[in-house]
Tab-separated table of C-alpha atoms in Angstrom:
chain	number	residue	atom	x	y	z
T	1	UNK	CA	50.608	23.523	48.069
T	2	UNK	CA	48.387	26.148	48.579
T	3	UNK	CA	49.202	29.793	48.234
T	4	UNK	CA	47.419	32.754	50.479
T	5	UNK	CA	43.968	33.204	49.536
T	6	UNK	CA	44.225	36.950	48.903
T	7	UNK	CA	44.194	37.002	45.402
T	8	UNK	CA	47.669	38.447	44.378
T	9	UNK	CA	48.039	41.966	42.884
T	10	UNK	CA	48.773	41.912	38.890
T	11	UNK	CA	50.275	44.812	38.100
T	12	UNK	CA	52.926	44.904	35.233
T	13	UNK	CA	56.091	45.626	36.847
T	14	UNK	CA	58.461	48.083	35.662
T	15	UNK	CA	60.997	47.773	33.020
T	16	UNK	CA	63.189	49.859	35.143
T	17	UNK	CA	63.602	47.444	38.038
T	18	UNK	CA	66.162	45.456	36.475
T	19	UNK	CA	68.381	48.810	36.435
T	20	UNK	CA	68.082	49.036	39.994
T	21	UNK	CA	69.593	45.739	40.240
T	22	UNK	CA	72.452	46.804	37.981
T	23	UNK	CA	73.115	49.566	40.429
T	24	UNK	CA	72.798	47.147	43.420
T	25	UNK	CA	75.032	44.771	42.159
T	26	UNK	CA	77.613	47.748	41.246
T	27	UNK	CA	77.465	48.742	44.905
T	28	UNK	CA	77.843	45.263	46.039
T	29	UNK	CA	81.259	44.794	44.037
T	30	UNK	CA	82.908	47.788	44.759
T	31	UNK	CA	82.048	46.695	48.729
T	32	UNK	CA	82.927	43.234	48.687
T	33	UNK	CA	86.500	43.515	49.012
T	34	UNK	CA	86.534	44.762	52.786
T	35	UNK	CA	85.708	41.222	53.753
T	36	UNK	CA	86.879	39.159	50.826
T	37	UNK	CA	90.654	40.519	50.083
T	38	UNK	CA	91.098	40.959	53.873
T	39	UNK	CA	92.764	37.698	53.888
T	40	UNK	CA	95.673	39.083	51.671
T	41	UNK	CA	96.761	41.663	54.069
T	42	UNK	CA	96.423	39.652	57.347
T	43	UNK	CA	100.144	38.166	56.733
T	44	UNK	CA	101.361	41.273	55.532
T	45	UNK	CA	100.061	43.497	58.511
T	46	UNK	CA	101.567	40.684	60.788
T	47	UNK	CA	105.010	40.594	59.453
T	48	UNK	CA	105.386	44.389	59.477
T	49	UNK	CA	104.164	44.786	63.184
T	50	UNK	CA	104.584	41.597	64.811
T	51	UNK	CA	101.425	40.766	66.315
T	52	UNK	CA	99.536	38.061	67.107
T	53	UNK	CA	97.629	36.552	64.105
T	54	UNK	CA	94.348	36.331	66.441
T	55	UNK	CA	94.883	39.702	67.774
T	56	UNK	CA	95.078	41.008	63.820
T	57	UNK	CA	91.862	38.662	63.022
T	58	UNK	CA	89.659	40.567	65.945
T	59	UNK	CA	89.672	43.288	63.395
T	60	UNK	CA	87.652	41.016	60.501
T	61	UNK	CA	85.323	40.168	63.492
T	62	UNK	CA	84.407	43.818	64.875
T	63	UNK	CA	83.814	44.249	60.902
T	64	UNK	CA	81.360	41.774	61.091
T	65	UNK	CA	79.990	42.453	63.929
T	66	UNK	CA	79.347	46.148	63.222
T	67	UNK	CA	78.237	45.304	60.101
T	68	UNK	CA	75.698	42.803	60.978
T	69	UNK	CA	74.215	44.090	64.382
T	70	UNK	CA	73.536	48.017	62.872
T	71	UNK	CA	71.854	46.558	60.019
T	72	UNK	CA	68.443	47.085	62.039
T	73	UNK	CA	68.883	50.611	62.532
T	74	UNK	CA	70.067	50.972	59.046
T	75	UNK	CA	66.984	48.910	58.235
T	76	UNK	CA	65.171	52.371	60.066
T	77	UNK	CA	66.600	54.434	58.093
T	78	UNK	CA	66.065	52.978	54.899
T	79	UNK	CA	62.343	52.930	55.119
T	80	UNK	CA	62.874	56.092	56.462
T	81	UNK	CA	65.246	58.107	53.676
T	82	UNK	CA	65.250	55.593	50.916
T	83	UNK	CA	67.938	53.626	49.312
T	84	UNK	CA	69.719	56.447	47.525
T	85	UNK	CA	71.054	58.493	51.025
T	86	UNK	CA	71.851	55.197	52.952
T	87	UNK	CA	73.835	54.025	50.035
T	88	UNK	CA	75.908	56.722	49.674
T	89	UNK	CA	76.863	57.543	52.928
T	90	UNK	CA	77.823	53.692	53.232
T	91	UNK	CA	80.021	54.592	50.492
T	92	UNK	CA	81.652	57.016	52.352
T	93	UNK	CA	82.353	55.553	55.231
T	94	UNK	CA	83.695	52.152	52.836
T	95	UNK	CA	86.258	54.568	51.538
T	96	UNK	CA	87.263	55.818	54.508
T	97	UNK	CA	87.500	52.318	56.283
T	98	UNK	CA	90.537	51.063	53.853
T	99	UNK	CA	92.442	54.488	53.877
T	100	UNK	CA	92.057	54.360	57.840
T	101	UNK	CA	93.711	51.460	57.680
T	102	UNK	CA	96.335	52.387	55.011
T	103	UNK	CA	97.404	55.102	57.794
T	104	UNK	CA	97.339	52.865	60.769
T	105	UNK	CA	100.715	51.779	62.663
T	106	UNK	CA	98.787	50.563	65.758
T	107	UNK	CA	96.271	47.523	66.119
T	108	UNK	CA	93.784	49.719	67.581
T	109	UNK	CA	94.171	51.737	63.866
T	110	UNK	CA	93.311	48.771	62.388
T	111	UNK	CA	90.090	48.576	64.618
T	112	UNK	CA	88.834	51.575	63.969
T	113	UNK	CA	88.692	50.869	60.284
T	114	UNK	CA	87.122	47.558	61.143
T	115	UNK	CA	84.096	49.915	62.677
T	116	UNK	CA	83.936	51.954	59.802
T	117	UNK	CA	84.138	49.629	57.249
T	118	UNK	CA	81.478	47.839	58.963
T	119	UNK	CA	78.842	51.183	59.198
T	120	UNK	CA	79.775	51.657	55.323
T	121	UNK	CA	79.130	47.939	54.110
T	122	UNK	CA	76.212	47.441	56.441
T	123	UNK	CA	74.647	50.318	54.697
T	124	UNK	CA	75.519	49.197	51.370
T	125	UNK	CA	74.498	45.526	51.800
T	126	UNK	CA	71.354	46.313	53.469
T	127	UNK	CA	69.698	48.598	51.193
T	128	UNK	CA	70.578	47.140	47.734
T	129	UNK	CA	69.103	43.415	49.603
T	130	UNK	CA	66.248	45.966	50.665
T	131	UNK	CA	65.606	46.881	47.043
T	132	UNK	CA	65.614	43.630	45.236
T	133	UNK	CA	63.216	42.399	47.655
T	134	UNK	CA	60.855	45.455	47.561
T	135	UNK	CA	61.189	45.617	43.894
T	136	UNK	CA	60.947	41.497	42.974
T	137	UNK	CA	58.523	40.395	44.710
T	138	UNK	CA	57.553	37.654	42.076
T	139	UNK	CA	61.455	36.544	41.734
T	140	UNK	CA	62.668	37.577	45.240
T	141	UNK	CA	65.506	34.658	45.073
T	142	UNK	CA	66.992	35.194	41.587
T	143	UNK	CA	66.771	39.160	42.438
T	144	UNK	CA	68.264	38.825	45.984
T	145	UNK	CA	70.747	36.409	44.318
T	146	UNK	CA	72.145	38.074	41.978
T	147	UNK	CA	72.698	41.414	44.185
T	148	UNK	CA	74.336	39.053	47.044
T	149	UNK	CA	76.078	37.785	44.190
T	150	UNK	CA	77.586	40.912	43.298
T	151	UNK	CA	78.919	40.755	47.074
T	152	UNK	CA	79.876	37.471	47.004
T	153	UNK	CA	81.671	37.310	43.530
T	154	UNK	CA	82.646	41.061	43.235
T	155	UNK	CA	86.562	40.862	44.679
T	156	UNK	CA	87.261	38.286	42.151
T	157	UNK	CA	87.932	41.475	39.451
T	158	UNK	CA	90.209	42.830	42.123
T	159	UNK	CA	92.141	39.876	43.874
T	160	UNK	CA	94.738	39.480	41.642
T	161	UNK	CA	95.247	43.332	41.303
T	162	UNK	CA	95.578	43.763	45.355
T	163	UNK	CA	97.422	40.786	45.671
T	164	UNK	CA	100.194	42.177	43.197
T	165	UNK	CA	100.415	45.412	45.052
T	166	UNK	CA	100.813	43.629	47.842
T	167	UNK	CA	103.669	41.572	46.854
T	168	UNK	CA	105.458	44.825	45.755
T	169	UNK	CA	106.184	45.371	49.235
T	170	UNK	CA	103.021	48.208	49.784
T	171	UNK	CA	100.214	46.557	51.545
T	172	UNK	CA	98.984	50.018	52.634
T	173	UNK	CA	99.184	51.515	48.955
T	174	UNK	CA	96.491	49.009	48.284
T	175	UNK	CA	94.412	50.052	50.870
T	176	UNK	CA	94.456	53.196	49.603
T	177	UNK	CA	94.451	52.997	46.456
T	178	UNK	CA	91.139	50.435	46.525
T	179	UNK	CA	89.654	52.154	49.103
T	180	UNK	CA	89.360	55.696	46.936
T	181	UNK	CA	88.013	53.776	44.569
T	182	UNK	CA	85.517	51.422	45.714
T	183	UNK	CA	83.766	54.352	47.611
T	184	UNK	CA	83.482	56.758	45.033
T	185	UNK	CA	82.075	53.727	43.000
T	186	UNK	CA	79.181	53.182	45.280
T	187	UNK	CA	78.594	56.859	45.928
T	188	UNK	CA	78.123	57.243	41.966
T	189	UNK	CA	75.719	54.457	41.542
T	190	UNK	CA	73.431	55.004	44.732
T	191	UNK	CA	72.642	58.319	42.912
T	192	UNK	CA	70.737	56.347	40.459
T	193	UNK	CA	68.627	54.273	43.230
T	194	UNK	CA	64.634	54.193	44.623
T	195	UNK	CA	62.358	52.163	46.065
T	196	UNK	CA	59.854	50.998	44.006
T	197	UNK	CA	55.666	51.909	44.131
T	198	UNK	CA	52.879	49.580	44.665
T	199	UNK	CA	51.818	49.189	41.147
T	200	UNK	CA	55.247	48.133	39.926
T	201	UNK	CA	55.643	45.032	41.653
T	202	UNK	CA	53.689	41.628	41.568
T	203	UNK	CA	53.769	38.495	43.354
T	204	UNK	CA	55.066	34.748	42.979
T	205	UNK	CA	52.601	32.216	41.883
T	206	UNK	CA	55.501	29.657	42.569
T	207	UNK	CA	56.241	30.327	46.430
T	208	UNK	CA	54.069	30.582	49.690
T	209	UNK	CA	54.231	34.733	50.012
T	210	UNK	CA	52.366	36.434	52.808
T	211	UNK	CA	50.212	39.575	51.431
T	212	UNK	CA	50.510	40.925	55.418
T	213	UNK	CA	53.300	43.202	56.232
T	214	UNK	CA	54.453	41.963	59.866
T	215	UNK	CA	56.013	44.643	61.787
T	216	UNK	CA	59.594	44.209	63.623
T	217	UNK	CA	57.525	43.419	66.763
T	218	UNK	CA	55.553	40.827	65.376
T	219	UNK	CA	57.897	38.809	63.689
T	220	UNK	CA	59.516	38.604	66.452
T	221	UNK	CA	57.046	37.298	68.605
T	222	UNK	CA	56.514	34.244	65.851
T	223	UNK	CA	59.012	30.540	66.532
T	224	UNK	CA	59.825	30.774	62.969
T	225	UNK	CA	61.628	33.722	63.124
T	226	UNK	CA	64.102	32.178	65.375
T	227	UNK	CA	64.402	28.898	63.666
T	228	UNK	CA	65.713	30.728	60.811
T	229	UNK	CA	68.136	32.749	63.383
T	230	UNK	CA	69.174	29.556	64.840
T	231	UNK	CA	69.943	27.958	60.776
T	232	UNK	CA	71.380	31.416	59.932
T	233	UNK	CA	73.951	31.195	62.329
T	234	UNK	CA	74.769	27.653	61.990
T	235	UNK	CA	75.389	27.926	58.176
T	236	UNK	CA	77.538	31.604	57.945
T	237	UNK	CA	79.826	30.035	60.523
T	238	UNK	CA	81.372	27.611	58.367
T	239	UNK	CA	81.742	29.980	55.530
T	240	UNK	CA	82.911	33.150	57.565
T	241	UNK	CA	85.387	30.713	59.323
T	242	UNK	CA	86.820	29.932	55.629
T	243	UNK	CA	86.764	33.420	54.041
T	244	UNK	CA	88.716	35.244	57.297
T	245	UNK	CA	91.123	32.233	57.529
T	246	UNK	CA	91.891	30.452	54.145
T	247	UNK	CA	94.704	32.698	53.898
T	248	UNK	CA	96.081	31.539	57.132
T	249	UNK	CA	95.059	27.356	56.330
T	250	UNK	CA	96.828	27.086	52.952
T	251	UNK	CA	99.876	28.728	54.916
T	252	UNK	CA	99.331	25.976	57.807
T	253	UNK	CA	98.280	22.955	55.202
T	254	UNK	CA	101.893	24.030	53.243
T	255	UNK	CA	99.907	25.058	49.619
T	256	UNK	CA	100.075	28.748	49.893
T	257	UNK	CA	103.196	29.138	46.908
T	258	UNK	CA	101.964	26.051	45.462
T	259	UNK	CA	102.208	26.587	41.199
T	260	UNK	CA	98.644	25.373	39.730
T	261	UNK	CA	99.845	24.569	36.550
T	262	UNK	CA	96.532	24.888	33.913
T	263	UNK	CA	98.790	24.709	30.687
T	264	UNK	CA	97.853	28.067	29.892
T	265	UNK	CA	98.563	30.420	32.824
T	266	UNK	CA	100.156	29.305	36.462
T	267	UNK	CA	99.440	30.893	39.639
T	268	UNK	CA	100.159	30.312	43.051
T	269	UNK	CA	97.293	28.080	45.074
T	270	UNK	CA	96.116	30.637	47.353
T	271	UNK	CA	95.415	33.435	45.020
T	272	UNK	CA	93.860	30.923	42.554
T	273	UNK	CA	91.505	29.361	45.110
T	274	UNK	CA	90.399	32.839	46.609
T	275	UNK	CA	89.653	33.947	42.813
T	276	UNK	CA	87.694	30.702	41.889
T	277	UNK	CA	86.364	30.729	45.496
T	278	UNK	CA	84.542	34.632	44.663
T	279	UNK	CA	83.478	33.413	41.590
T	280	UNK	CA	81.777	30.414	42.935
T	281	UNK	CA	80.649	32.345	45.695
T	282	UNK	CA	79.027	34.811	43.076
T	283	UNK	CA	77.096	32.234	41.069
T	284	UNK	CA	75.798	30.389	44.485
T	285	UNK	CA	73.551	33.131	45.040
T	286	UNK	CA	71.283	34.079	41.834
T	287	UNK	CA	71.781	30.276	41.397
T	288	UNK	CA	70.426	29.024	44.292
T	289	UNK	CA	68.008	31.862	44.942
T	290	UNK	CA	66.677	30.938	41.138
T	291	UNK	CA	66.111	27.181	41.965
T	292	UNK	CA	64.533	28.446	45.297
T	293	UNK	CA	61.658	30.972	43.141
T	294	UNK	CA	60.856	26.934	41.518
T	295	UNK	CA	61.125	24.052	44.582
T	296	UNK	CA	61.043	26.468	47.514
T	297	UNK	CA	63.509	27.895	49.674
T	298	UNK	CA	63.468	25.192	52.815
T	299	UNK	CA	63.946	22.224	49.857
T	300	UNK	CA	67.153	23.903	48.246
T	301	UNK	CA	68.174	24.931	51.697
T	302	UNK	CA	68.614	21.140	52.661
T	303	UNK	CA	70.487	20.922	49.032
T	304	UNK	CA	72.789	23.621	49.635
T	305	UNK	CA	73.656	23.569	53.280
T	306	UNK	CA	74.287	19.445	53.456
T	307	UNK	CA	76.912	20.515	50.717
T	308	UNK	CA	78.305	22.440	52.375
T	309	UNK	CA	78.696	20.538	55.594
T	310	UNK	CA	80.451	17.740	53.277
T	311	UNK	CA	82.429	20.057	51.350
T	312	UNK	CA	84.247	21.255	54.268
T	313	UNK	CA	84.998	17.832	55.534
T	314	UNK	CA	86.646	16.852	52.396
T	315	UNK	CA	88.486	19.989	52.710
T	316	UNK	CA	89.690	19.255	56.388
T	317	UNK	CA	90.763	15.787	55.499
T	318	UNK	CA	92.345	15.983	51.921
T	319	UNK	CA	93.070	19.928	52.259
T	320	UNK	CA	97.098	19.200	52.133
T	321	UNK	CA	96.834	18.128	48.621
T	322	UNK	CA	96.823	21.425	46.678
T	323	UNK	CA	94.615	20.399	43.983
T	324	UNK	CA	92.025	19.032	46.574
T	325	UNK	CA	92.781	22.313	48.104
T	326	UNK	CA	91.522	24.356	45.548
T	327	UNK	CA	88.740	22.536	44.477
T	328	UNK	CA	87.320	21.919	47.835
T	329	UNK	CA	87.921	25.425	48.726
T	330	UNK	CA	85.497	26.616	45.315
T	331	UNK	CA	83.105	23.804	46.672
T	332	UNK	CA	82.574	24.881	50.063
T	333	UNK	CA	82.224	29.067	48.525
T	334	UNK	CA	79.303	27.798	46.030
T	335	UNK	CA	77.379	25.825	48.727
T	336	UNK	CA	77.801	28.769	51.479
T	337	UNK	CA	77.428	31.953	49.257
T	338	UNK	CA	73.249	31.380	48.886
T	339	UNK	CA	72.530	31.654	52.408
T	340	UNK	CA	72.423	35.270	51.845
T	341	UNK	CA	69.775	35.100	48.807
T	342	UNK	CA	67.576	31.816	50.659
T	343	UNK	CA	67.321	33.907	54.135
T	344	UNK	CA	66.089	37.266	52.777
T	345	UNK	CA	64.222	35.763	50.467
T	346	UNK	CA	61.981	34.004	53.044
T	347	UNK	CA	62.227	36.195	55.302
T	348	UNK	CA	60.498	38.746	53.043
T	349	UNK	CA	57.815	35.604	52.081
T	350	UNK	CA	57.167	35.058	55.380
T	351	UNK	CA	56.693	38.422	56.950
T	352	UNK	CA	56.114	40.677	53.680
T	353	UNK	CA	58.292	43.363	52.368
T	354	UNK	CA	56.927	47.275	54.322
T	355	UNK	CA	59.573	46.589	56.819
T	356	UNK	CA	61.480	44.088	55.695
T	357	UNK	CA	64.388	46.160	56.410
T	358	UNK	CA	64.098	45.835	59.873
T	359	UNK	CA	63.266	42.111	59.856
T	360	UNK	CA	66.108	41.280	57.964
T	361	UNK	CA	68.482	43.626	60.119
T	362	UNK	CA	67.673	41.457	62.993
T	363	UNK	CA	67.864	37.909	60.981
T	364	UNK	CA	70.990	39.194	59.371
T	365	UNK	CA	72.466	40.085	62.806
T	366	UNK	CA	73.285	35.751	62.789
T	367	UNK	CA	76.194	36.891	60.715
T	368	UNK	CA	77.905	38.505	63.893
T	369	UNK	CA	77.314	36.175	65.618
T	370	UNK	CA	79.322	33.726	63.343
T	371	UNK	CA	81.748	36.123	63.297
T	372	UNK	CA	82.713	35.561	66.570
T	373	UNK	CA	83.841	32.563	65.951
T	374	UNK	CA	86.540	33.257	63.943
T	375	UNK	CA	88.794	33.850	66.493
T	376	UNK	CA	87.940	30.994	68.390
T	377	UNK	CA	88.725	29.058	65.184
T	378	UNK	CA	92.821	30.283	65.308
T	379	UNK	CA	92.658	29.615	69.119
T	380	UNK	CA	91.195	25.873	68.827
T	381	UNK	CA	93.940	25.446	65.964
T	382	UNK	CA	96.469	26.368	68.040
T	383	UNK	CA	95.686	24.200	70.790
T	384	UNK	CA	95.224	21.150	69.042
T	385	UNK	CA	97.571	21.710	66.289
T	386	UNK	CA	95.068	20.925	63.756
T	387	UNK	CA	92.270	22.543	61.474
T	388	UNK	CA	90.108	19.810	61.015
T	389	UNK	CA	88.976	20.006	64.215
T	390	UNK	CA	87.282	23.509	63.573
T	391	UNK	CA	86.198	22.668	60.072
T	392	UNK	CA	85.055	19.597	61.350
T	393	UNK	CA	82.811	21.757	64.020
T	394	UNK	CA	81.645	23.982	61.567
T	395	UNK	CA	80.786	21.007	59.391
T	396	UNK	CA	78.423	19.702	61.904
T	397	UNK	CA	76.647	23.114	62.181
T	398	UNK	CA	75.895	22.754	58.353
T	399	UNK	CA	74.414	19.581	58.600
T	400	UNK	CA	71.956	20.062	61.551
T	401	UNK	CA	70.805	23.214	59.919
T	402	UNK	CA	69.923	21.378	56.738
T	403	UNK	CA	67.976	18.689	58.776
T	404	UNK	CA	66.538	21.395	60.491
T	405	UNK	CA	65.285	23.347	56.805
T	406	UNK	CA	63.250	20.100	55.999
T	407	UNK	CA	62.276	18.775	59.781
T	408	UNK	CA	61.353	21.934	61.486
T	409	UNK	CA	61.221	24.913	58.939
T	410	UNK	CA	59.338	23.541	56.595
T	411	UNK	CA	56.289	22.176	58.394
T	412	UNK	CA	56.610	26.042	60.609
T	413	UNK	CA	56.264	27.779	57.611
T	414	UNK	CA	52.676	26.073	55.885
T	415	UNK	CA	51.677	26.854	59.759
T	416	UNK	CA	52.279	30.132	59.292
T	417	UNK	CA	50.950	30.760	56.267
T	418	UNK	CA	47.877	28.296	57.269
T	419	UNK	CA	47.150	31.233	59.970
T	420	UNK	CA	47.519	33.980	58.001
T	421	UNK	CA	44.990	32.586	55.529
T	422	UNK	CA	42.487	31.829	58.436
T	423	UNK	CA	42.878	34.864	59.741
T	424	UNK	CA	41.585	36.860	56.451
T	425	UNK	CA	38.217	35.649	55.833
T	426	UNK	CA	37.797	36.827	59.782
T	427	UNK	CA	39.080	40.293	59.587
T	428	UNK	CA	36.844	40.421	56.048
T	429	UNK	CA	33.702	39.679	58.541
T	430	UNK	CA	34.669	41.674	61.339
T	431	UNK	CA	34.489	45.099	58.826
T	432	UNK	CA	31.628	43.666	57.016
């Protein structure tokens, strides 16, 4: 497979980069929980007011949403500020989302930390994904991995901790409590963060990278972009639909207080799959984004997301058995949590990394759309009295978008690279 015929830049990167994934993944973590743990407080919140469950679970999707569909304009001001500003007033606004919501006695209280939460976690996510791209060029999926990882794997320190606070009757001490925390956490380490110069970077000799810098325009004039919308969407359904709900299915499967006995230490099912679940969910990404910087990213997609499609089948069907439950549940977490490291990772090989932040915020924006879904999901539970016909939908999703990595991204991609290389010797002659 041929690679662009610009010959690729060999500087010798900086030692320091790898610090500024430390201080991405740091951020990452101390986010996480505002989507992760959410699950924990959904019964809680319920049995104190009384609502509706789908009603409470609007709040996880205007999070979603408002985190996903400002990451374009956060993308702006990234490029435009730097990572150090964006990151800390996403901090802010993270802190302020969970003691909002330790405060709020309405539903529409609740909401409003949902919109702040999502302003301070877009900002977070989007500029530490921004900097491992801009600053790993050469090992964009292990870089991008392992900061998504920190997202993906970071409430695993903390479950156990919020779900005991919790229990002790004081769902909005936690919320508190975490929320002072995990802000000031990210506000600490984004003083430490920057965007990287030319001559500290290099490129992969391993994976088609374009040396042009698209702008948000003209990516989005090119089919590829929205084949990788299209697979975006279809894969962060599945997962989205497990991490706002599991909560609510190991309730409705009858696991929830199950004891998983491992001989030395017992905990309940629920607590034990959403810990194993982060964990899993952590490795997926450097993991995945690793094997991706070796076989390329539409090969592994087909690996991952077919995985996942089959994982949440067996999880559907043999769900009521707690074991299966857990197991299937860690399963499902390590085949969905790479989509995050494969997607920014080509997108910043196919359109270059100058405004990546931009390109990305639209790409990411799939994620809200998912997230819409997860309403849907309690609705279509309710009204045929089952889950496995939504994990069974969701399923399907997976599996079409890992046909369509091979079938249609693939071949798209050596296209557009195949231009971009015929398109250089030209623009060399037309300034000759």
């Amino acid at each position: 497979m041929a690679l662009s015929t610009i010959a690729p830049d060999r500087p010798v990167p900086s030692s320091n980069r790898w610090l500024q994934i430390i201080f991405g993944v740091v951020c990452m973590v101390a986010a996480a929980n505002i989507q992760y743990a959410w699950t924990l407080f959904v019964p809680e919140i319920q049995k104190t007011f009384g609502w509706d469950r789908a009603a409470i679970q609007v709040a996880f999707t205007i999070f979603v949403v408002v985190q996903t569909w400002l990451t374009p304009i956060e993308g702006y001001f990234i490029d435009k500020y730097g990572p150090s500003r964006v990151v800390m007033f996403g901090g802010l606004m993270t802190g302020a989302a969970w003691v909002t919501n330790s405060y709020a006695t309405s539903i529409w209280g609740f909401y409003l930390g949902s919109v702040l939460g999502g302003i301070g976690v877009g900002c977070v996510y989007a500029t530490c994904i921004n900097n491992a791209l801009k600053w790993f060029p050469d090992k964009r999926g292990l870089a991008v991995g392992l900061t998504a990882g920190g997202y993906g794997a970071g409430s695993a320190l903390t479950i156990i901790p919020i779900a005991k606070m919790i229990d002790a009757g004081s769902y909005a001490q936690a919320f508190f409590t975490f929320g002072l925390i995990q802000g000031s956490v990210i506000i600490l380490a984004a003083l430490f963060m920057r965007a990287p110069a030319k001559d500290e970077v290099k490129y992969s000799t391993k994976v088609l990278q374009t040396r042009r810098d698209y702008t948000l325009g003209e990516a989005l004039r090119t089919p590829v972009f929205y084949v990788m919308l299209l697979m975006f969407t279809c894969t962060v359904t599945g997962g989205l639909m497990a991490v706002a709900q599991l909560g609510v299915i190991a309730t409705d499967l009858g696991v929830k207080h199950f004891q998983v006995n491992l001989y030395f230490f017992t905990m309940a099912a629920l607590p034990f799959a959403l810990m194993l679940d982060r964990v899993m969910n952590g490795i997926s990404r450097p993991l995945f984004g690793w094997i991706s910087d070796r076989i390329g990213r539409e090969k592994t997609m087909f690996i991952a997301f077919a995985m996942e499609g089959i994982g949440i089948v067996a999880l559907g069907y043999f769900g009521s058995n707690p074991w299966a439950f857990v197991i299937l549940s860690g399963i499902v977490f390590l085949a969905w949590g790479e989509v995050y490291s494969l997607f920014s990772a080509t997108a910043a090989d196919t359109f270059g990394s100058k405004h990546i932040g931009k390109i990305y915020g639209v790409l990411y924006c799939a994620k809200g759309f998912a997230a819409l879904f997860v309403p849907v999901g309690n609705l279509i539970m309710q009204a045929t009295g089952t889950w496995s016909t939504v994990l069974y939908t969701v399923a399907t999703m997976d599996l079409i978008a890992a046909a369509l990595a091979v079938a249609v991204l693939r071949p798209m991609l050596k296209q557009h690279h195949a231009n971009n290389n015929a398109a250089v010797p030209n623009a060399a002659l037309a300034h000759a």
